[in-house]
Coordinates of C-alpha atoms in Angstrom, one line a residue:
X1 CA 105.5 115.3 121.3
X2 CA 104.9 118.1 123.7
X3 CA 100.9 117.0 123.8
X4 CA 102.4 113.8 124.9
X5 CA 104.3 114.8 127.8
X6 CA 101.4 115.2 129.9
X7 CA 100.8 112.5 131.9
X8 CA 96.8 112.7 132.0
X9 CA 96.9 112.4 127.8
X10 CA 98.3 109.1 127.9
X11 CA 96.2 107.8 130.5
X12 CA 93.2 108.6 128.0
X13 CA 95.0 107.2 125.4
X14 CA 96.0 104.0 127.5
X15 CA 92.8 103.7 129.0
X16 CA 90.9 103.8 125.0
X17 CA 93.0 101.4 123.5
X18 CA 93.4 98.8 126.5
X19 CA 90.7 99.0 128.5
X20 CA 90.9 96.1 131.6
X21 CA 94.6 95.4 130.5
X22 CA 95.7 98.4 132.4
X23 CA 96.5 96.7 136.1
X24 CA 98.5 94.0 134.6
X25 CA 101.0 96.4 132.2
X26 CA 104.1 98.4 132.9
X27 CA 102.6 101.7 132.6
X28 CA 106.2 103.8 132.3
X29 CA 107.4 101.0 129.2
X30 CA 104.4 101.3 127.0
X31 CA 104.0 105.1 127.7
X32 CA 107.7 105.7 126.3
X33 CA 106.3 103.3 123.2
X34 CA 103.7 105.3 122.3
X35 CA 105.2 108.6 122.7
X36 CA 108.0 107.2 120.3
X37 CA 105.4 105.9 117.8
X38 CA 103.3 109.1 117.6
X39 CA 106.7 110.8 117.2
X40 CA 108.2 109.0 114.3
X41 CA 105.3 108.9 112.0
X42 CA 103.9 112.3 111.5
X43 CA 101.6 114.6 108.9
X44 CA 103.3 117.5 107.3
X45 CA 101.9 121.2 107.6
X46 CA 101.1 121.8 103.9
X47 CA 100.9 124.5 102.1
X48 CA 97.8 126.3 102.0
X49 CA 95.6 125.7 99.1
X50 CA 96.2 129.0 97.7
X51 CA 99.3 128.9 97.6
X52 CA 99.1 126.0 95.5
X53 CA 98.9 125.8 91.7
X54 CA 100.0 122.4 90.0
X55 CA 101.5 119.2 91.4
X56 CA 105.0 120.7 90.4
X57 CA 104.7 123.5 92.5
X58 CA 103.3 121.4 95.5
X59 CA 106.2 118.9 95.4
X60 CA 108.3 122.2 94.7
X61 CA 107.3 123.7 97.9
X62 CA 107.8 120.9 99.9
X63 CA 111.9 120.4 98.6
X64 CA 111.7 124.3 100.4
X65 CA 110.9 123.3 103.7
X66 CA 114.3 122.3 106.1
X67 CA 113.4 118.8 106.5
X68 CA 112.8 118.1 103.2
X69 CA 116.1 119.6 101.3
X70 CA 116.7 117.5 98.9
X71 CA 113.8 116.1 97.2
X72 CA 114.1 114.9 94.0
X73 CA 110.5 113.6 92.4
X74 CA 110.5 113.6 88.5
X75 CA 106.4 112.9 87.8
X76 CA 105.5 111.9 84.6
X77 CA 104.9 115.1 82.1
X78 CA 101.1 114.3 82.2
X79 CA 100.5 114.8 85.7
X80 CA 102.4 118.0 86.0
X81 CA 99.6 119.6 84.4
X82 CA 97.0 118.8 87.4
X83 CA 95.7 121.6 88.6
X84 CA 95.0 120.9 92.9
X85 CA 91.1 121.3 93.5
X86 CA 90.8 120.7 97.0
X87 CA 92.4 119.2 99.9
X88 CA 90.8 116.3 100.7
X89 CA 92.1 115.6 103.9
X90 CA 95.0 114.4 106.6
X91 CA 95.4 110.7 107.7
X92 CA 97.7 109.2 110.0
X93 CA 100.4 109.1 107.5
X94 CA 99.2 110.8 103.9
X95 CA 97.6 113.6 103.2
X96 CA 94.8 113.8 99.7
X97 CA 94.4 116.1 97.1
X98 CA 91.7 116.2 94.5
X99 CA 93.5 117.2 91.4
X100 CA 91.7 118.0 88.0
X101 CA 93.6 117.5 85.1
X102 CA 93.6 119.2 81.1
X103 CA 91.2 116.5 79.8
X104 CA 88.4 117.0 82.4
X105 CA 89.9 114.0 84.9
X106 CA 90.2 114.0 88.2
X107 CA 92.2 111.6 90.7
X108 CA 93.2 111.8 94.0
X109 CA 97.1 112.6 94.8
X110 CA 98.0 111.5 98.5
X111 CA 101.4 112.9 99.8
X112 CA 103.2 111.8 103.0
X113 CA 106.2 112.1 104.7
X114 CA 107.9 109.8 107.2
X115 CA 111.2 109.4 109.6
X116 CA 110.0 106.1 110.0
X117 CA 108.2 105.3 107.3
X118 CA 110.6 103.4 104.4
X119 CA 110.1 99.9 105.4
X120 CA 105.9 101.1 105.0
X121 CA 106.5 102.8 102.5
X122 CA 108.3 99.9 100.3
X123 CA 105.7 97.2 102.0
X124 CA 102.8 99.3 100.4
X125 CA 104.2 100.2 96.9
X126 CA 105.0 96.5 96.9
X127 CA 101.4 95.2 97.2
X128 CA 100.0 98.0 95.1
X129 CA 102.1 97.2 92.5
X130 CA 100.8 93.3 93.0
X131 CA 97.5 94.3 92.8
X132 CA 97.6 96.0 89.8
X133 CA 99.5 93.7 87.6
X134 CA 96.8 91.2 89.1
X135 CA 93.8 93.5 88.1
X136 CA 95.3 93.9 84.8
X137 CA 95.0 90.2 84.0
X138 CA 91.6 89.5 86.4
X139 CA 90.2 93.1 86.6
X140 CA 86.3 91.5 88.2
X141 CA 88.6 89.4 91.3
X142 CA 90.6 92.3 92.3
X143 CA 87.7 95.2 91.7
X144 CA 87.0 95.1 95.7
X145 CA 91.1 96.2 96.3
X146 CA 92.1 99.7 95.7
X147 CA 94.3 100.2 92.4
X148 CA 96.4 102.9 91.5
X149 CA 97.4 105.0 88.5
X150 CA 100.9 104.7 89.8
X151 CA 103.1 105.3 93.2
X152 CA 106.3 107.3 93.7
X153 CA 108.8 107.4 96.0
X154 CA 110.2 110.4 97.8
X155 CA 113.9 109.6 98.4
X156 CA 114.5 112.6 101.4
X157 CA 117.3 113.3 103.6
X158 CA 118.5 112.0 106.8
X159 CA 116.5 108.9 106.3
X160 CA 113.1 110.0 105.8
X161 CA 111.5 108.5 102.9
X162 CA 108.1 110.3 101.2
X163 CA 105.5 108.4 98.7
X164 CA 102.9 110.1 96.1
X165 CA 100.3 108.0 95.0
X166 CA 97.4 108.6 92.2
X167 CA 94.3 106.6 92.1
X168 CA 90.5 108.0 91.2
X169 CA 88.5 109.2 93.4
X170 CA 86.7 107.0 95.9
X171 CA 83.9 108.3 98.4
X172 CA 83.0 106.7 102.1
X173 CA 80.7 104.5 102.6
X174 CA 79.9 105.6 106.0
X175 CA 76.7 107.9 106.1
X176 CA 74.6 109.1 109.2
X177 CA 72.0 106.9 109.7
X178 CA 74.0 104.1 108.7
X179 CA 72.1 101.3 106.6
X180 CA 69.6 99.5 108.8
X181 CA 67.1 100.4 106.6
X182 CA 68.5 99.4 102.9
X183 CA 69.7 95.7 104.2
X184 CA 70.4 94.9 100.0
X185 CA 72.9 97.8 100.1
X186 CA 74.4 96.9 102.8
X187 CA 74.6 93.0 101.8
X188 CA 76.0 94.3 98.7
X189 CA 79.0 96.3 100.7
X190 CA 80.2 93.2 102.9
X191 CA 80.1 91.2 100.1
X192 CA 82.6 93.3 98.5
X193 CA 84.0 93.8 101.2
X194 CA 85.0 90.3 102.1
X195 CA 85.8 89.1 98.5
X196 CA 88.4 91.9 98.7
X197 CA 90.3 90.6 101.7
X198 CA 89.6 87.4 100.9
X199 CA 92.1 87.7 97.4
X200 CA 94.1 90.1 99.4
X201 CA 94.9 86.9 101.7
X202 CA 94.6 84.2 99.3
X203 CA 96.4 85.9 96.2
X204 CA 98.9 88.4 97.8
X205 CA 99.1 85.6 100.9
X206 CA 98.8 88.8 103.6
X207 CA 96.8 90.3 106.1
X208 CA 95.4 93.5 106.1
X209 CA 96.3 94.6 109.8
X210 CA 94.7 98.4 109.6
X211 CA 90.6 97.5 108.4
X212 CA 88.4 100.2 109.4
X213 CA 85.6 102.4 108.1
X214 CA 88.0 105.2 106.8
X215 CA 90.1 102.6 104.7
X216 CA 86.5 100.9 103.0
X217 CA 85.3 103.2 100.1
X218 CA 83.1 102.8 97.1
X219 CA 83.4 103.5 93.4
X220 CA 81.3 105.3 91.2
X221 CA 79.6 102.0 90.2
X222 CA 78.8 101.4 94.3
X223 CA 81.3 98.8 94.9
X224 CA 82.8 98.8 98.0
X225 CA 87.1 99.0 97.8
X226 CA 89.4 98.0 100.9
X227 CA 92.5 100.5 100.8
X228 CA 95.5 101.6 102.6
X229 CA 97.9 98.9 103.0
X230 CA 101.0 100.3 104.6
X231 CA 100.1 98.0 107.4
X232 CA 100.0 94.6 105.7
X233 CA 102.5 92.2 106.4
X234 CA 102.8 88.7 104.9
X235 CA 101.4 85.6 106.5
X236 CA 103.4 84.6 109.4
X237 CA 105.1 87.7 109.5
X238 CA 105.9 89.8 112.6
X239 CA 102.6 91.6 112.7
X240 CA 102.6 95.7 112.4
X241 CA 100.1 97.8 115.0
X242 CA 97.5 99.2 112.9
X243 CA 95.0 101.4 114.1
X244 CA 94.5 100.6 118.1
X245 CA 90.8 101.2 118.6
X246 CA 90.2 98.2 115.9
X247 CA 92.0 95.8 117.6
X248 CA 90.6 93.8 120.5
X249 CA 92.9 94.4 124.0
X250 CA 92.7 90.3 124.3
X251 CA 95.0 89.8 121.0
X252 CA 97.5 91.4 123.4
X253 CA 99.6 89.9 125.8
X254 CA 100.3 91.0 129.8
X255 CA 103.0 93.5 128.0
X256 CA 100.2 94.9 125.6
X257 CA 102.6 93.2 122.8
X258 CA 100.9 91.8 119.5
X259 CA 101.6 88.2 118.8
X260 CA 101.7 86.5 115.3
X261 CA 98.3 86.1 113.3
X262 CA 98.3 83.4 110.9
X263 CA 94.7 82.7 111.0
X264 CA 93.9 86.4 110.3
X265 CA 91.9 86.5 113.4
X266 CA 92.7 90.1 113.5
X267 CA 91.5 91.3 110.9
X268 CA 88.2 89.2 111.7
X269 CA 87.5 91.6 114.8
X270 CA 88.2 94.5 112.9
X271 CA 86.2 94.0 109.9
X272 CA 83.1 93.0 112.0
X273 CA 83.9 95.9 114.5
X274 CA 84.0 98.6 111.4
X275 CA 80.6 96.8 109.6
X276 CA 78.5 97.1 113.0
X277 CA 80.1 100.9 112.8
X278 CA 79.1 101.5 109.0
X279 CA 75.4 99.8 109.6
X280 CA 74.7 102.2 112.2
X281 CA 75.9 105.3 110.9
X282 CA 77.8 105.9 114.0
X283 CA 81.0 106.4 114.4
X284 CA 83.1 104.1 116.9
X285 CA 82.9 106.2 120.2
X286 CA 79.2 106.5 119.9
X287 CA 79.0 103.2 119.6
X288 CA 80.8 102.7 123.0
X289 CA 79.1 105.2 124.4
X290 CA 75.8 103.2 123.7
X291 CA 77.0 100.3 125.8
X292 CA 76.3 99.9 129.7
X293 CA 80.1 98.8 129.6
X294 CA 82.0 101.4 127.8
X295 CA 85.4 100.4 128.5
X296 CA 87.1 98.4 125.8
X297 CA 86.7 95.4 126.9
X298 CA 85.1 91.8 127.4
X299 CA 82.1 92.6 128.5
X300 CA 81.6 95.7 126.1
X301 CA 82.6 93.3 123.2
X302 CA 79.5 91.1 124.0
X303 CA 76.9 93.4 124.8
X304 CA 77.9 95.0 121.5
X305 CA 77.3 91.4 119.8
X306 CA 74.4 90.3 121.2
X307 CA 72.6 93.8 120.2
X308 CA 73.8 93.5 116.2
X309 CA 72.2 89.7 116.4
X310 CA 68.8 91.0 117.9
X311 CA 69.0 93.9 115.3
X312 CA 69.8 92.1 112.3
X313 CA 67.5 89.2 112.6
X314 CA 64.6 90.4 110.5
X315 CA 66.7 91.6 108.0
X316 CA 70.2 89.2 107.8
X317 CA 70.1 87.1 110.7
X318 CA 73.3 84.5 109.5
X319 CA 75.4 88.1 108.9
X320 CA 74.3 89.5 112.5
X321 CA 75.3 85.7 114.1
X322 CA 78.6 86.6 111.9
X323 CA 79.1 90.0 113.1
X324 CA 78.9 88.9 116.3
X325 CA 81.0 85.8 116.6
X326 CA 83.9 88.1 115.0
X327 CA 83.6 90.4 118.2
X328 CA 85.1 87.2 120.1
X329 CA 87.7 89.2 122.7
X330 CA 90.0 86.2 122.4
X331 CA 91.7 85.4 119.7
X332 CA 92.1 81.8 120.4
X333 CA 88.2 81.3 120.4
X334 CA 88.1 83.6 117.5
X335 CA 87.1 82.2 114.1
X336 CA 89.9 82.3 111.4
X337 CA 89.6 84.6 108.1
X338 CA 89.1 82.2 106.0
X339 CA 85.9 79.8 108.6
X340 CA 84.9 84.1 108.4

């Protein structure tokens, strides 16, 4: 919060995820908006690493700390035994542990706290849970959707609701270099990629809202998994905001407000915006930095298009057309999920 006080931060941030919408928006509204986001949903400071023995003691530490008095998590005797390996990592919400357990197992344990967070929090146990008694019955048609061992809620006080969740270990899919030269691999990864969202829409009748390159993995058999849905939200739904940079400034309106998206056109632009980023290795700012137009916007959105066609047509001209059609600015000329 006191980062966000300065006037010249928001402008950057204003500036990255709206682009051209800036003249027509009440600047002193949405800056109050995001400094009241940002604020709500925060990342712990944990522990250091060796200060940490088993799972026990990390949930232990954390019932220490003020905000947190009151934490009550009963895991199940098994996993008390997990011995933390590594800190994988913070994300906007969760943070990830590599834990090894008695037997020679690993999995992953991700931790986060939230003021904000219950109704998330609820929203993506809910469609974990769905997924896995789904998987259970039709383990091939959900293998592209992460599944858990099991999720847990952190009931906290004054509010704030926590959530540890256990799943194996997935690693990225993003690589420097990116894939332009092993087209079969990367085939291979949309496919999964799309078949996941495609049950995640048809099946569990949502849309994703939050696709990007950090939340599309692979297994150890090199399938490609679509995670992290604390975002999703039923068809129809009021939709949540997601990650800004994956979402195009023309699904907004004048008031830089997000509208219903029935058709899914959303996650469309997103999708295709995160496979351009994962077959060139590069990461979403270099990408923009590569365009003649670098501001978020219309014209940055086609250039960006026509260069994946003209790149992909040796190898996968029909996905580059693909790519590039979901890179529409506006949603109302934007192909729906499913035409995707």
């Amino acid at each position: 919060p006191q980062e966000l006080e300065q006037e010249s931060y928001f402008l950057k941030i204003l500036n990255l995820c709206y682009g051209e919408m800036l003249e027509e928006m009440n600047l002193m509204e949405l800056r109050i908006q995001q400094r009241n986001d940002l604020r709500d949903c925060r990342v712990l400071d944990l522990p250091k690493r060796e200060d940490i023995g088993s799972l026990e003691m990390l949930l232990s530490s954390f019932s220490q700390k003020k905000e947190l008095k009151g934490t009550s998590v009963k895991l199940d005797e098994s996993l008390k035994e997990g011995k933390i390996v590594a800190k994988l990592g913070k994300g906007a919400f969760k943070t990830a542990f590599l834990v090894k357990f008695p037997d020679g197992q690993t999995r992953v344990i991700s931790i986060g706290v939230s003021k904000k967070g219950k109704e998330d929090i609820l929203r993506e146990n809910e469609v974990l849970r769905s997924i896995r008694e789904k998987a259970v019955k039709k383990p091939e048609q959900f293998k592209n959707l992460q599944i858990v061992d099991s999720a847990y809620l952190l009931p906290l006080r004054d509010s704030e609701f926590g959530q540890v969740v256990v799943s194996q270990m997935y690693t990225p899919f993003f690589k420097e270099g990116g894939y332009e030269s092993e087209p079969q691999q990367f085939m291979s990864f949309v496919q999964g990629c799309i078949e996941g969202l495609y049950q995640f829409r048809t099946q569990l009748n949502r849309n994703h809202h939050d696709i990007k390159p950090a939340n599309m993995m692979r297994t150890d058999k090199n399938d490609c998994v679509v995670m992290d849905f604390g975002s999703a939200t039923l068809l129809g739904s009021e939709p949540k905001e997601g990650t800004a940079l994956y979402i195009s400034p023309g699904d907004r309106d004048k008031n830089g407000i997000l509208s219903e998206d029935i058709k899914g056109t959303r996650d469309v632009f997103a999708m295709s915006l995160s496979l351009i980023s994962l077959y060139y290795g590069k990461e979403y700012k270099d990408i923009l930095n590569d365009c003649k137009n670098r501001t978020r916007g219309k014209k940055c959105f086609d250039e960006l298009a026509r260069k994946i066609k003209k790149d992909m047509q040796k190898t996968n001209p029909l996905l580059g057309k693909l790519l590039a059609e979901g890179l529409e600015y506006n949603k109302k000329k934007r192909m729906s999920f499913i035409e995707f």
